[in-house]
């Protein structure tokens, strides 16, 4: 057995001493936004059990009834969704997929990390208020470029088949979303859908938003804010973890925040800006690589959830 396989096999040998959802932290974000890297940073002291992508319907039996980008209204009380989520947050789901990157023998708390749940975050916040939620954002052009390079499947149309999602949030944009044919453009649309909905639903202060670019460029104040939100002490050991790429990163090192600008054509960047403006997300990301945190706060205050 090679080193990688041995490491993965050993991930299943541990004791989870945590209690219910109050002993979990949820890390969410679009795919390729840095969720695994952020989870590793939070777990630099190896005090958490890392629960990897537990809402993957193809890997976790308990979640077979979930879509790949499941939308749930906060008021939804169906046990078909509540039951699996409760089990996941309480550490009751174990298999080789969710435990593939766990490396601690004894854990009293857990980090649940998933890129499939952005459209459920309002529901999670409502039904599991004891679980803190961290949403990481990364420039949609960087995310779309990375997903394209990896050949990820286009699931925009599948996501848009959910009529509750359209009725609650996307009615004014539906026609333009569905008319999109360009692969890169469609990935930007999906990024907008995935991040517009939770920012629209969740009250300011109930969720902590952090930014991939700020973790790369100016990590210390960004991490201080995050650790304060979680009630955790911050130290130099956490900063050292920033230098290590996540186990699912295709790069050998953490890339610069402007790398995507060398590969994404100007025309595509301009179109991305137009799409962001449809959702009001141009307050957060513009033509430059860095985010505007004040734009997130303004957006959350101006939308119904804020």
mmCIF file of C-alpha atoms in Angstrom:
data_model
loop_
_atom_site.group_PDB
_atom_site.id
_atom_site.type_symbol
_atom_site.label_atom_id
_atom_site.label_comp_id
_atom_site.label_asym_id
_atom_site.label_seq_id
_atom_site.Cartn_x
_atom_site.Cartn_y
_atom_site.Cartn_z
ATOM 1 C CA UNK A 1 0.000 0.000 0.000
ATOM 2 C CA UNK A 2 1.467 3.381 -0.988
ATOM 3 C CA UNK A 3 1.664 6.332 1.393
ATOM 4 C CA UNK A 4 -1.467 8.064 0.117
ATOM 5 C CA UNK A 5 -3.599 4.926 0.397
ATOM 6 C CA UNK A 6 -2.222 4.138 3.846
ATOM 7 C CA UNK A 7 -2.956 7.674 5.021
ATOM 8 C CA UNK A 8 -6.516 7.440 3.723
ATOM 9 C CA UNK A 9 -7.059 4.045 5.345
ATOM 10 C CA UNK A 10 -5.841 5.336 8.685
ATOM 11 C CA UNK A 11 -8.346 8.184 8.479
ATOM 12 C CA UNK A 12 -11.082 5.798 9.579
ATOM 13 C CA UNK A 13 -9.432 4.986 12.915
ATOM 14 C CA UNK A 14 -10.514 7.636 15.405
ATOM 15 C CA UNK A 15 -12.762 8.404 18.369
ATOM 16 C CA UNK A 16 -15.285 11.229 17.972
ATOM 17 C CA UNK A 17 -16.140 12.414 21.487
ATOM 18 C CA UNK A 18 -18.140 15.419 20.335
ATOM 19 C CA UNK A 19 -21.788 15.856 21.113
ATOM 20 C CA UNK A 20 -24.480 17.179 18.800
ATOM 21 C CA UNK A 21 -24.555 19.995 16.251
ATOM 22 C CA UNK A 22 -23.275 22.424 18.870
ATOM 23 C CA UNK A 23 -19.871 20.724 18.567
ATOM 24 C CA UNK A 24 -19.609 21.264 14.804
ATOM 25 C CA UNK A 25 -18.347 24.129 12.644
ATOM 26 C CA UNK A 26 -19.632 24.253 9.071
ATOM 27 C CA UNK A 27 -17.289 25.424 6.292
ATOM 28 C CA UNK A 28 -19.016 26.094 2.960
ATOM 29 C CA UNK A 29 -18.204 27.674 -0.376
ATOM 30 C CA UNK A 30 -18.285 27.108 -4.103
ATOM 31 C CA UNK A 31 -16.088 24.327 -5.435
ATOM 32 C CA UNK A 32 -12.473 25.517 -5.921
ATOM 33 C CA UNK A 33 -12.921 28.469 -3.568
ATOM 34 C CA UNK A 34 -10.570 27.145 -0.884
ATOM 35 C CA UNK A 35 -12.913 25.317 1.489
ATOM 36 C CA UNK A 36 -10.550 22.407 2.160
ATOM 37 C CA UNK A 37 -7.611 24.754 2.640
ATOM 38 C CA UNK A 38 -9.644 26.827 5.100
ATOM 39 C CA UNK A 39 -10.767 23.718 6.998
ATOM 40 C CA UNK A 40 -7.123 22.667 7.310
ATOM 41 C CA UNK A 41 -6.192 26.107 8.643
ATOM 42 C CA UNK A 42 -8.935 25.914 11.261
ATOM 43 C CA UNK A 43 -7.703 22.454 12.191
ATOM 44 C CA UNK A 44 -4.012 23.395 12.385
ATOM 45 C CA UNK A 45 -3.900 22.125 15.982
ATOM 46 C CA UNK A 46 -5.610 18.854 15.044
ATOM 47 C CA UNK A 47 -8.380 19.411 17.579
ATOM 48 C CA UNK A 48 -11.239 18.714 15.171
ATOM 49 C CA UNK A 49 -12.466 15.715 13.273
ATOM 50 C CA UNK A 50 -12.636 16.730 9.594
ATOM 51 C CA UNK A 51 -15.854 15.559 7.922
ATOM 52 C CA UNK A 52 -15.274 15.864 4.176
ATOM 53 C CA UNK A 53 -18.145 16.541 1.730
ATOM 54 C CA UNK A 54 -20.786 14.545 3.643
ATOM 55 C CA UNK A 55 -23.720 15.804 1.532
ATOM 56 C CA UNK A 56 -22.354 14.052 -1.579
ATOM 57 C CA UNK A 57 -25.333 11.946 -2.656
ATOM 58 C CA UNK A 58 -23.120 9.542 -4.583
ATOM 59 C CA UNK A 59 -20.750 8.872 -1.687
ATOM 60 C CA UNK A 60 -22.921 9.038 1.442
ATOM 61 C CA UNK A 61 -25.907 6.722 1.706
ATOM 62 C CA UNK A 62 -27.761 8.965 4.136
ATOM 63 C CA UNK A 63 -27.816 11.779 1.549
ATOM 64 C CA UNK A 64 -29.035 9.817 -1.465
ATOM 65 C CA UNK A 65 -32.178 11.979 -1.519
ATOM 66 C CA UNK A 66 -30.258 15.257 -1.920
ATOM 67 C CA UNK A 67 -29.589 16.992 -5.235
ATOM 68 C CA UNK A 68 -26.039 17.955 -6.131
ATOM 69 C CA UNK A 69 -26.980 21.572 -5.339
ATOM 70 C CA UNK A 70 -29.999 21.112 -3.110
ATOM 71 C CA UNK A 71 -32.075 24.188 -2.298
ATOM 72 C CA UNK A 72 -34.153 24.132 0.877
ATOM 73 C CA UNK A 73 -36.372 26.843 2.259
ATOM 74 C CA UNK A 74 -35.484 27.715 5.868
ATOM 75 C CA UNK A 75 -39.006 26.712 6.910
ATOM 76 C CA UNK A 76 -38.639 23.177 5.470
ATOM 77 C CA UNK A 77 -39.044 20.634 8.288
ATOM 78 C CA UNK A 78 -38.991 17.396 6.298
ATOM 79 C CA UNK A 79 -37.190 14.700 8.253
ATOM 80 C CA UNK A 80 -35.788 13.350 4.980
ATOM 81 C CA UNK A 81 -33.433 16.348 5.079
ATOM 82 C CA UNK A 82 -33.271 17.121 8.793
ATOM 83 C CA UNK A 83 -32.381 13.548 9.754
ATOM 84 C CA UNK A 84 -29.249 13.210 7.596
ATOM 85 C CA UNK A 85 -28.094 16.741 8.448
ATOM 86 C CA UNK A 86 -28.519 16.064 12.167
ATOM 87 C CA UNK A 87 -26.521 12.846 11.869
ATOM 88 C CA UNK A 88 -23.740 14.598 9.949
ATOM 89 C CA UNK A 89 -23.457 17.532 12.351
ATOM 90 C CA UNK A 90 -23.545 15.122 15.298
ATOM 91 C CA UNK A 91 -20.704 13.003 13.896
ATOM 92 C CA UNK A 92 -22.850 9.926 13.283
ATOM 93 C CA UNK A 93 -21.874 9.481 9.628
ATOM 94 C CA UNK A 94 -18.633 7.588 9.025
ATOM 95 C CA UNK A 95 -17.212 6.098 5.845
ATOM 96 C CA UNK A 96 -14.048 6.158 3.761
ATOM 97 C CA UNK A 97 -15.251 9.222 1.818
ATOM 98 C CA UNK A 98 -16.111 11.600 4.667
ATOM 99 C CA UNK A 99 -13.080 10.490 6.691
ATOM 100 C CA UNK A 100 -10.570 10.530 3.842
ATOM 101 C CA UNK A 101 -8.610 13.516 5.197
ATOM 102 C CA UNK A 102 -9.151 13.044 8.930
ATOM 103 C CA UNK A 103 -5.882 12.513 10.810
ATOM 104 C CA UNK A 104 -6.648 12.854 14.545
ATOM 105 C CA UNK A 105 -7.200 9.811 16.735
ATOM 106 C CA UNK A 106 -9.294 11.596 19.384
ATOM 107 C CA UNK A 107 -11.494 14.596 18.526
ATOM 108 C CA UNK A 108 -14.021 16.447 20.667
ATOM 109 C CA UNK A 109 -15.274 18.765 17.961
ATOM 110 C CA UNK A 110 -15.713 18.477 14.204
ATOM 111 C CA UNK A 111 -15.392 20.598 11.083
ATOM 112 C CA UNK A 112 -17.973 19.745 8.453
ATOM 113 C CA UNK A 113 -16.755 20.959 5.052
ATOM 114 C CA UNK A 114 -18.888 20.825 1.915
ATOM 115 C CA UNK A 115 -19.165 22.625 -1.449
ATOM 116 C CA UNK A 116 -22.652 21.289 -2.219
ATOM 117 C CA UNK A 117 -24.655 23.079 0.465
ATOM 118 C CA UNK A 118 -24.566 26.816 -0.281
ATOM 119 C CA UNK A 119 -28.221 26.736 -1.308
ATOM 120 C CA UNK A 120 -29.063 25.039 2.005
ATOM 121 C CA UNK A 121 -27.147 27.397 4.291
ATOM 122 C CA UNK A 122 -30.207 29.465 5.182
ATOM 123 C CA UNK A 123 -31.987 26.225 6.087
ATOM 124 C CA UNK A 124 -29.015 25.009 8.136
ATOM 125 C CA UNK A 125 -28.763 28.339 9.955
ATOM 126 C CA UNK A 126 -32.479 28.211 10.825
ATOM 127 C CA UNK A 127 -32.650 24.585 11.906
ATOM 128 C CA UNK A 128 -29.245 24.254 13.548
ATOM 129 C CA UNK A 129 -28.603 27.682 15.115
ATOM 130 C CA UNK A 130 -26.022 26.189 17.480
ATOM 131 C CA UNK A 131 -23.662 25.398 14.572
ATOM 132 C CA UNK A 132 -21.473 28.319 13.416
ATOM 133 C CA UNK A 133 -21.238 28.672 9.627
ATOM 134 C CA UNK A 134 -18.241 30.001 7.702
ATOM 135 C CA UNK A 135 -18.693 30.879 4.018
ATOM 136 C CA UNK A 136 -15.541 31.425 1.968
ATOM 137 C CA UNK A 137 -15.735 33.515 -1.199
ATOM 138 C CA UNK A 138 -13.231 33.595 -4.049
ATOM 139 C CA UNK A 139 -13.417 35.676 -7.217
ATOM 140 C CA UNK A 140 -15.874 33.950 -9.594
ATOM 141 C CA UNK A 141 -13.431 34.181 -12.507
ATOM 142 C CA UNK A 142 -10.802 32.309 -10.484
ATOM 143 C CA UNK A 143 -13.365 29.677 -9.493
ATOM 144 C CA UNK A 144 -14.709 29.282 -13.039
ATOM 145 C CA UNK A 145 -11.203 29.047 -14.511
ATOM 146 C CA UNK A 146 -10.192 26.380 -11.992
ATOM 147 C CA UNK A 147 -13.357 24.327 -12.511
ATOM 148 C CA UNK A 148 -12.912 24.535 -16.284
ATOM 149 C CA UNK A 149 -9.292 23.396 -16.060
ATOM 150 C CA UNK A 150 -10.393 20.366 -14.047
ATOM 151 C CA UNK A 151 -13.194 19.506 -16.461
ATOM 152 C CA UNK A 152 -15.973 19.744 -13.893
ATOM 153 C CA UNK A 153 -19.446 18.892 -15.162
ATOM 154 C CA UNK A 154 -21.836 21.759 -15.899
ATOM 155 C CA UNK A 155 -24.757 21.445 -13.453
ATOM 156 C CA UNK A 156 -26.364 24.866 -13.927
ATOM 157 C CA UNK A 157 -29.480 23.563 -15.680
ATOM 158 C CA UNK A 158 -29.922 20.812 -13.078
ATOM 159 C CA UNK A 159 -29.701 23.402 -10.308
ATOM 160 C CA UNK A 160 -32.231 25.630 -12.052
ATOM 161 C CA UNK A 161 -34.815 22.810 -12.197
ATOM 162 C CA UNK A 162 -35.774 23.605 -8.586
ATOM 163 C CA UNK A 163 -38.892 25.742 -8.832
ATOM 164 C CA UNK A 164 -38.768 26.817 -5.177
ATOM 165 C CA UNK A 165 -35.323 28.272 -5.853
ATOM 166 C CA UNK A 166 -36.599 30.234 -8.859
ATOM 167 C CA UNK A 167 -39.691 31.487 -7.047
ATOM 168 C CA UNK A 168 -37.821 32.565 -3.931
ATOM 169 C CA UNK A 169 -34.703 34.129 -5.441
ATOM 170 C CA UNK A 170 -34.013 33.859 -9.153
ATOM 171 C CA UNK A 171 -37.183 34.797 -11.005
ATOM 172 C CA UNK A 172 -35.830 38.080 -12.431
ATOM 173 C CA UNK A 173 -32.652 36.374 -13.667
ATOM 174 C CA UNK A 174 -34.080 33.036 -14.798
ATOM 175 C CA UNK A 175 -34.369 33.778 -18.516
ATOM 176 C CA UNK A 176 -30.838 35.139 -18.824
ATOM 177 C CA UNK A 177 -29.364 32.292 -16.780
ATOM 178 C CA UNK A 178 -31.004 29.623 -18.922
ATOM 179 C CA UNK A 179 -30.089 31.402 -22.162
ATOM 180 C CA UNK A 180 -26.383 31.172 -21.368
ATOM 181 C CA UNK A 181 -24.451 28.733 -23.586
ATOM 182 C CA UNK A 182 -20.792 29.589 -22.940
ATOM 183 C CA UNK A 183 -19.168 27.173 -20.467
ATOM 184 C CA UNK A 184 -17.156 29.805 -18.571
ATOM 185 C CA UNK A 185 -20.134 32.155 -18.396
ATOM 186 C CA UNK A 186 -22.367 29.385 -17.049
ATOM 187 C CA UNK A 187 -19.884 28.671 -14.261
ATOM 188 C CA UNK A 188 -19.944 32.345 -13.293
ATOM 189 C CA UNK A 189 -23.744 32.200 -13.230
ATOM 190 C CA UNK A 190 -23.610 29.145 -10.941
ATOM 191 C CA UNK A 191 -21.159 30.952 -8.625
ATOM 192 C CA UNK A 192 -23.599 33.853 -8.420
ATOM 193 C CA UNK A 193 -26.551 31.592 -7.669
ATOM 194 C CA UNK A 194 -24.604 29.673 -5.018
ATOM 195 C CA UNK A 195 -23.483 32.787 -3.177
ATOM 196 C CA UNK A 196 -26.367 35.190 -3.785
ATOM 197 C CA UNK A 197 -28.866 32.862 -2.126
ATOM 198 C CA UNK A 198 -27.141 32.428 1.268
ATOM 199 C CA UNK A 199 -26.229 36.125 1.443
ATOM 200 C CA UNK A 200 -29.872 36.912 0.679
ATOM 201 C CA UNK A 201 -31.253 34.509 3.295
ATOM 202 C CA UNK A 202 -28.986 34.743 6.330
ATOM 203 C CA UNK A 203 -28.933 37.676 8.702
ATOM 204 C CA UNK A 204 -25.749 39.676 9.109
ATOM 205 C CA UNK A 205 -23.811 38.180 12.022
ATOM 206 C CA UNK A 206 -25.334 34.689 11.826
ATOM 207 C CA UNK A 207 -22.771 33.610 9.234
ATOM 208 C CA UNK A 208 -19.123 34.603 8.919
ATOM 209 C CA UNK A 209 -17.910 35.463 5.414
ATOM 210 C CA UNK A 210 -14.189 35.189 4.720
ATOM 211 C CA UNK A 211 -12.284 35.751 1.487
ATOM 212 C CA UNK A 212 -9.756 33.541 -0.257
ATOM 213 C CA UNK A 213 -7.849 36.539 -1.607
ATOM 214 C CA UNK A 214 -7.460 38.152 1.812
ATOM 215 C CA UNK A 215 -6.236 34.864 3.275
ATOM 216 C CA UNK A 216 -3.535 34.857 0.599
ATOM 217 C CA UNK A 217 -2.592 38.546 0.631
ATOM 218 C CA UNK A 218 -3.176 39.670 4.236
ATOM 219 C CA UNK A 219 -4.020 36.589 6.295
ATOM 220 C CA UNK A 220 -3.474 37.698 9.873
ATOM 221 C CA UNK A 221 -6.352 40.201 10.260
ATOM 222 C CA UNK A 222 -8.652 37.963 8.209
ATOM 223 C CA UNK A 223 -7.919 35.001 10.471
ATOM 224 C CA UNK A 224 -8.201 37.092 13.624
ATOM 225 C CA UNK A 225 -11.768 37.978 12.611
ATOM 226 C CA UNK A 226 -12.575 34.369 11.810
ATOM 227 C CA UNK A 227 -11.134 32.977 15.035
ATOM 228 C CA UNK A 228 -12.918 35.660 17.066
ATOM 229 C CA UNK A 229 -16.194 34.588 15.452
ATOM 230 C CA UNK A 230 -15.518 30.989 16.473
ATOM 231 C CA UNK A 231 -14.309 31.939 19.960
ATOM 232 C CA UNK A 232 -10.869 30.434 19.332
ATOM 233 C CA UNK A 233 -7.387 31.648 20.222
ATOM 234 C CA UNK A 234 -5.197 32.678 17.295
ATOM 235 C CA UNK A 235 -1.429 32.151 17.109
ATOM 236 C CA UNK A 236 1.599 31.830 14.835
ATOM 237 C CA UNK A 237 0.975 28.094 14.444
ATOM 238 C CA UNK A 238 -2.115 28.979 12.425
ATOM 239 C CA UNK A 239 -0.162 31.255 10.098
ATOM 240 C CA UNK A 240 2.288 28.439 9.361
ATOM 241 C CA UNK A 241 -0.607 26.316 8.111
ATOM 242 C CA UNK A 242 -1.346 28.920 5.444
ATOM 243 C CA UNK A 243 1.819 27.892 3.595
ATOM 244 C CA UNK A 244 0.529 24.364 2.969
ATOM 245 C CA UNK A 245 -1.833 23.756 0.004
ATOM 246 C CA UNK A 246 -4.934 21.694 0.650
ATOM 247 C CA UNK A 247 -4.892 17.955 -0.154
ATOM 248 C CA UNK A 248 -7.336 18.501 -3.026
ATOM 249 C CA UNK A 249 -5.456 21.426 -4.573
ATOM 250 C CA UNK A 250 -4.066 20.818 -8.050
ATOM 251 C CA UNK A 251 -1.351 23.422 -7.433
ATOM 252 C CA UNK A 252 1.905 22.611 -5.698
ATOM 253 C CA UNK A 253 1.653 25.845 -3.719
ATOM 254 C CA UNK A 254 -0.948 28.451 -2.903
ATOM 255 C CA UNK A 255 -1.299 30.567 -6.039
ATOM 256 C CA UNK A 256 -1.418 34.342 -6.293
ATOM 257 C CA UNK A 257 -4.764 36.083 -6.348
ATOM 258 C CA UNK A 258 -4.217 37.413 -9.885
ATOM 259 C CA UNK A 259 -3.196 34.140 -11.554
ATOM 260 C CA UNK A 260 -6.556 33.785 -13.298
ATOM 261 C CA UNK A 261 -6.154 37.175 -14.984
ATOM 262 C CA UNK A 262 -3.408 35.705 -17.172
ATOM 263 C CA UNK A 263 -5.673 32.961 -18.536
ATOM 264 C CA UNK A 264 -9.181 34.460 -18.577
ATOM 265 C CA UNK A 265 -9.702 36.685 -21.664
ATOM 266 C CA UNK A 266 -10.733 40.300 -21.216
ATOM 267 C CA UNK A 267 -14.052 39.629 -22.943
ATOM 268 C CA UNK A 268 -14.871 36.868 -20.433
ATOM 269 C CA UNK A 269 -13.888 39.110 -17.515
ATOM 270 C CA UNK A 270 -16.176 41.844 -18.833
ATOM 271 C CA UNK A 271 -19.074 39.411 -19.204
ATOM 272 C CA UNK A 272 -18.468 38.122 -15.674
ATOM 273 C CA UNK A 273 -18.845 41.691 -14.405
ATOM 274 C CA UNK A 274 -22.184 42.016 -16.199
ATOM 275 C CA UNK A 275 -23.412 38.782 -14.643
ATOM 276 C CA UNK A 276 -22.324 39.843 -11.167
ATOM 277 C CA UNK A 277 -24.217 43.109 -11.608
ATOM 278 C CA UNK A 278 -27.459 41.190 -12.279
ATOM 279 C CA UNK A 279 -27.250 39.841 -8.724
ATOM 280 C CA UNK A 280 -25.788 42.928 -7.073
ATOM 281 C CA UNK A 281 -22.623 40.955 -6.452
ATOM 282 C CA UNK A 282 -20.536 43.517 -8.313
ATOM 283 C CA UNK A 283 -20.498 45.228 -4.911
ATOM 284 C CA UNK A 284 -18.233 42.398 -3.768
ATOM 285 C CA UNK A 285 -16.055 41.601 -6.802
ATOM 286 C CA UNK A 286 -15.178 43.824 -9.724
ATOM 287 C CA UNK A 287 -12.574 43.779 -12.488
ATOM 288 C CA UNK A 288 -9.748 43.697 -9.956
ATOM 289 C CA UNK A 289 -8.819 40.559 -8.041
ATOM 290 C CA UNK A 290 -9.545 41.748 -4.500
ATOM 291 C CA UNK A 291 -12.972 41.671 -2.810
ATOM 292 C CA UNK A 292 -14.762 44.504 -1.060
ATOM 293 C CA UNK A 293 -15.921 43.195 2.361
ATOM 294 C CA UNK A 294 -18.072 46.290 2.819
ATOM 295 C CA UNK A 295 -19.946 45.183 -0.285
ATOM 296 C CA UNK A 296 -20.913 41.915 1.404
ATOM 297 C CA UNK A 297 -22.113 43.714 4.514
ATOM 298 C CA UNK A 298 -24.101 46.205 2.454
ATOM 299 C CA UNK A 299 -25.625 43.421 0.392
ATOM 300 C CA UNK A 300 -26.652 41.416 3.447
ATOM 301 C CA UNK A 301 -28.219 44.467 5.084
ATOM 302 C CA UNK A 302 -30.174 45.383 1.931
ATOM 303 C CA UNK A 303 -31.603 41.938 1.242
ATOM 304 C CA UNK A 304 -34.562 40.303 3.037
ATOM 305 C CA UNK A 305 -32.426 38.063 5.282
ATOM 306 C CA UNK A 306 -30.417 41.008 6.594
#
